[in-house]
Coordinates of C-alpha atoms in Angstrom, one line a residue:
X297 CA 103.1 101.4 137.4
X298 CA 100.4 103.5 135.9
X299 CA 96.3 102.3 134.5
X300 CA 96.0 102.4 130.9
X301 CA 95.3 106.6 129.6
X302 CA 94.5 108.0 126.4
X303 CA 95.8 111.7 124.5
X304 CA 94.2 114.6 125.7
X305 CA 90.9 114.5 123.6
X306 CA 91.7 114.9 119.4
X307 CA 90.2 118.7 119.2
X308 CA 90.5 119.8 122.5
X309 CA 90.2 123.5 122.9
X310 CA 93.3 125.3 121.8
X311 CA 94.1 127.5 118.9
X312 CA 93.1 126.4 115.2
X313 CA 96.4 125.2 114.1
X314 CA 97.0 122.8 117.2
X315 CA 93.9 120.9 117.0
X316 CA 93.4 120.3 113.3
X317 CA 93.3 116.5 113.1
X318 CA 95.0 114.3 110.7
X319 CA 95.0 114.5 106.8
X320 CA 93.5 111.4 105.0
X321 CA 95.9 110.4 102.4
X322 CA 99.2 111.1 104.6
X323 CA 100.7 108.5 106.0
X324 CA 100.1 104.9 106.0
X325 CA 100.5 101.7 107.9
X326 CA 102.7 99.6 105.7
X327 CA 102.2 95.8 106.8
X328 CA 102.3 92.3 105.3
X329 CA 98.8 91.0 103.9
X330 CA 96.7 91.4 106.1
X331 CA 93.2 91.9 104.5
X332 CA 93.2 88.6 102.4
X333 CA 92.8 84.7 103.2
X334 CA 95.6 83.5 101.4
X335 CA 97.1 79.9 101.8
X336 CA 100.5 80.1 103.4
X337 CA 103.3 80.9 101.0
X338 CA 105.4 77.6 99.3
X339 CA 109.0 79.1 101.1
X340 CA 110.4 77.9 104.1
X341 CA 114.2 78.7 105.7
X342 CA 116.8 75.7 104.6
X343 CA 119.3 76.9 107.1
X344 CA 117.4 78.6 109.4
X345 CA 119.3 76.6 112.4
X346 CA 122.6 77.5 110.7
X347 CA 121.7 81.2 111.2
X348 CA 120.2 81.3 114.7
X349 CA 122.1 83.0 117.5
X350 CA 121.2 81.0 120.5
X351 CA 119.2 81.0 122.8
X352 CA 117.1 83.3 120.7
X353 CA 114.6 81.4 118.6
X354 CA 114.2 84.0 115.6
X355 CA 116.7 86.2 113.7
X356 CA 116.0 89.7 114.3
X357 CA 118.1 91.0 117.0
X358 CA 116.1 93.1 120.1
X359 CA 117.6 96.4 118.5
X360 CA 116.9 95.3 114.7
X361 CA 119.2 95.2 112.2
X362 CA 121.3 92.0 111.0
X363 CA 123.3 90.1 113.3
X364 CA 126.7 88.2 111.7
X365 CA 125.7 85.5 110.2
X366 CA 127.8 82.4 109.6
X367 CA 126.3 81.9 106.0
X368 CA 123.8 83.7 103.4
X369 CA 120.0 83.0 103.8
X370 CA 118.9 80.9 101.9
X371 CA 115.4 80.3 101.4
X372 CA 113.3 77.0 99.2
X373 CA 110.7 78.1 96.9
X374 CA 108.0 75.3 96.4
X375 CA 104.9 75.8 94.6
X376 CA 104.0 72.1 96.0
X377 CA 103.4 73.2 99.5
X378 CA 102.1 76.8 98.9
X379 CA 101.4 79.7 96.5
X380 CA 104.7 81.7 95.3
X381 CA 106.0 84.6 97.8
X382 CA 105.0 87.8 96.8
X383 CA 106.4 91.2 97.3
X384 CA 106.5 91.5 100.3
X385 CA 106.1 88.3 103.0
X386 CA 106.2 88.3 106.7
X387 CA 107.4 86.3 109.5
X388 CA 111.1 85.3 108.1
X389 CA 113.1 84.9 111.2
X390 CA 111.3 88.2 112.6
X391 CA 112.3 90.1 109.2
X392 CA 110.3 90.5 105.9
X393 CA 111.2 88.8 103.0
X394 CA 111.2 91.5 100.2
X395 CA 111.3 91.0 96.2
X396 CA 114.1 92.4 94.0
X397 CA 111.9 95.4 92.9
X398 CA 110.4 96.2 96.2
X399 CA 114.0 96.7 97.6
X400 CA 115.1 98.6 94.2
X401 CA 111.9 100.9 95.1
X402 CA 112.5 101.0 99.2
X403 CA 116.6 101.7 98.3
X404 CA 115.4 104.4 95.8
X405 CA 113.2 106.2 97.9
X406 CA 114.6 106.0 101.4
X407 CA 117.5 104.0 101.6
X408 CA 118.0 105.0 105.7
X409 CA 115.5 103.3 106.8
X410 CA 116.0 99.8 106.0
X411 CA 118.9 97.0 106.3
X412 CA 118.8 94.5 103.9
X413 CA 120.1 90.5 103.4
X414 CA 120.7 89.0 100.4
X415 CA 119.5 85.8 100.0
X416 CA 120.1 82.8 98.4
X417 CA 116.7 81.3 96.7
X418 CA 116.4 77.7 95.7
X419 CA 113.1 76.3 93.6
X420 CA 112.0 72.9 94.9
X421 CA 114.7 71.0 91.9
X422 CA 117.4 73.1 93.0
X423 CA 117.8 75.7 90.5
X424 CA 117.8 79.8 91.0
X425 CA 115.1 81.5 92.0
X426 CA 113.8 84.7 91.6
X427 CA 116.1 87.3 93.7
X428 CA 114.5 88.1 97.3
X429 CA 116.2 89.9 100.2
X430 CA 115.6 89.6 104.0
X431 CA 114.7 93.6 104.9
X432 CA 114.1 95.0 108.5
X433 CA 113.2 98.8 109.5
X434 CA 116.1 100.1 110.9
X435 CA 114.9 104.1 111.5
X436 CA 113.2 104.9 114.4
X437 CA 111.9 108.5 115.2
X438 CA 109.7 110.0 118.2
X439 CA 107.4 111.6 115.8
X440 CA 103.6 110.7 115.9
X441 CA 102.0 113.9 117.6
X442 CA 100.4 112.6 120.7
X443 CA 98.2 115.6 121.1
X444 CA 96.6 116.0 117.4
X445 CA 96.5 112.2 117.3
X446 CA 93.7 109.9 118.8
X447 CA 94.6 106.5 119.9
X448 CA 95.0 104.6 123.0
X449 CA 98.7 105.4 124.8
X450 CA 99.1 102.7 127.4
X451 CA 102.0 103.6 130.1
X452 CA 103.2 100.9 132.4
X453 CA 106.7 100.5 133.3
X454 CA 106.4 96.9 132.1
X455 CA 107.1 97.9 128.4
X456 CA 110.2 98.2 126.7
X457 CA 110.1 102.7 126.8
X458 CA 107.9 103.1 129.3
X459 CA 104.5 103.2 127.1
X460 CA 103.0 101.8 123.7
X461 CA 100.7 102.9 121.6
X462 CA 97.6 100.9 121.3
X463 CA 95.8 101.2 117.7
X464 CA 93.7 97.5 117.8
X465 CA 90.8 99.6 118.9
X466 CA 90.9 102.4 115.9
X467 CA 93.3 105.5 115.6
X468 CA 94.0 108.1 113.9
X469 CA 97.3 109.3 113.6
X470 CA 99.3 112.4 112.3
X471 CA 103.5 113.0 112.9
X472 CA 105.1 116.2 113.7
X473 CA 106.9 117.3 110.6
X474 CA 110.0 118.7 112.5
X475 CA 110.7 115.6 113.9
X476 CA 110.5 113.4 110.2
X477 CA 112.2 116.1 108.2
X478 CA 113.3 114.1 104.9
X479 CA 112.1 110.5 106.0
X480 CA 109.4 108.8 104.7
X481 CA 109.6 105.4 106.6
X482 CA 110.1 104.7 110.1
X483 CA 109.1 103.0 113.6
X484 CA 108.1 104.9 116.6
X485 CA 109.6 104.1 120.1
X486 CA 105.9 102.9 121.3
X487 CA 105.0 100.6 118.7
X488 CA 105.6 97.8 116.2
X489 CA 103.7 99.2 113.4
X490 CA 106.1 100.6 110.4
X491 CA 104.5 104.2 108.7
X492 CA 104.9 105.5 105.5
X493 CA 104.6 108.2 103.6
X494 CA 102.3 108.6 100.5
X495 CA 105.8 109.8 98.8
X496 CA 106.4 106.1 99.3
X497 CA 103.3 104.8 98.5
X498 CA 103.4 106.5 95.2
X499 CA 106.9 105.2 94.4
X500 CA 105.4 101.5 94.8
X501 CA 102.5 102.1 92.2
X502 CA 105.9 103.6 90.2
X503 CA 107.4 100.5 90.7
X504 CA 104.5 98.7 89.2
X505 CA 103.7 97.1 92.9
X506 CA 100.0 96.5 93.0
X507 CA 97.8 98.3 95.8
X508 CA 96.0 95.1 96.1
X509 CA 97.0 93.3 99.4
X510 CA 96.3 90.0 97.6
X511 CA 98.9 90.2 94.7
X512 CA 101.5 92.2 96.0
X513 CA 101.5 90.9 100.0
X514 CA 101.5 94.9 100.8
X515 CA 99.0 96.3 103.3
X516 CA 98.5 99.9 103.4
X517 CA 95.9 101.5 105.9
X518 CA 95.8 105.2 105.9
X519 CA 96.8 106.4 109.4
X520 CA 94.4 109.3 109.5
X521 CA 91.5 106.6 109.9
X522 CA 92.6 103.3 111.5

């Protein structure tokens, strides 16, 4: 078991090329809401129970992805307990629940990187709701640049590959381009956090998806300066 380190030090004396750092407006962090105070959304699981795979107590299987499911989702919408989901909503069973023209935009854009659910959504007097699916990130690529990049990598035998990168403290993050090649979303080994290209980010606004974290549930936080 090894301390804590961090990347050799973001300019460290090498040819030109090597140590420029990241560019602002590359790639993003791509999260639920996580700049505003809002109230917890009115939408809970009906059959959540129904869906579980025991003994785990959420949804998401360790290697992501869908497991079989006995029946469809199917989620209550009730403005009595909360405000209405948005776009995008965390913390469904380990997935994100995702509007019909966020998926129509993720599908459109990158359709390899993501698994969807349909879902089966129920306002509070039982009739249709708006159509939402349950989405995960399914692609996962070794590609974030540990030289060029500054963050903290923490190495310990304790995590699930050996290390994870640490960004809590600030980062700032560039991907080796070779490695991506046509994706614009994925996961890294080392970490929970999703990135995003601007490619992506663009196709949102496209979409009509607001930038605001408040109305659309999306947050963005450019990777270059964390």
């Amino acid at each position: 078991m090894e301390d804590s380190t961090s990347t050799p030090p973001w300019g460290q004396a090498m040819d030109s090329k090597e140590t420029a750092g990241p560019t602002a407006g590359e790639y993003f962090i791509f999260a639920p809401d996580l700049e505003s105070n809002r109230p917890f959304r009115g939408a809970t699981f009906d059959n959540f129970q129904a869906l579980l795979t025991p003994p785990r107590l959420i949804l998401r299987p360790d290697g992501g992805g869908f497991p079989n499911m006995r029946e469809r989702p199917r989620i209550i919408f009730d403005s009595s307990s909360g405000p209405t989901p948005r776009d995008l909503e965390g913390g469904f069973g380990g997935y994100w629940l995702v509007s019909q023209r966020l998926r129509q935009a993720m599908e459109a854009v990158d359709p390899g990187a993501f698994e969807f659910a349909e879902c089966d959504i129920l306002l509070a007097d039982g009739s249709p709701g708006p159509e939402h699916s349950l989405c995960d990130v399914v692609r996962e690529l070794d590609a974030l640049d540990e030289v060029r990049s500054r963050l903290d990598i923490e190495v310990d035998d304790d995590f699930a590959n050996g290390k994870f990168y640490s960004i809590g403290g600030g980062a700032s993050l560039t991907f080796r381009p070779e490695v991506l090649m046509d994706a614009h979303v994925f996961l890294t080994p080392f970490s929970t956090f999703v990135v995003v290209d601007r490619c992506f980010v663009d196709a949102l606004r496209a979409a009509g998806i607001p930038a605001d974290a408040r109305t659309s549930g999306i947050t963005t936080i450019d990777a270059a300066a964390i």
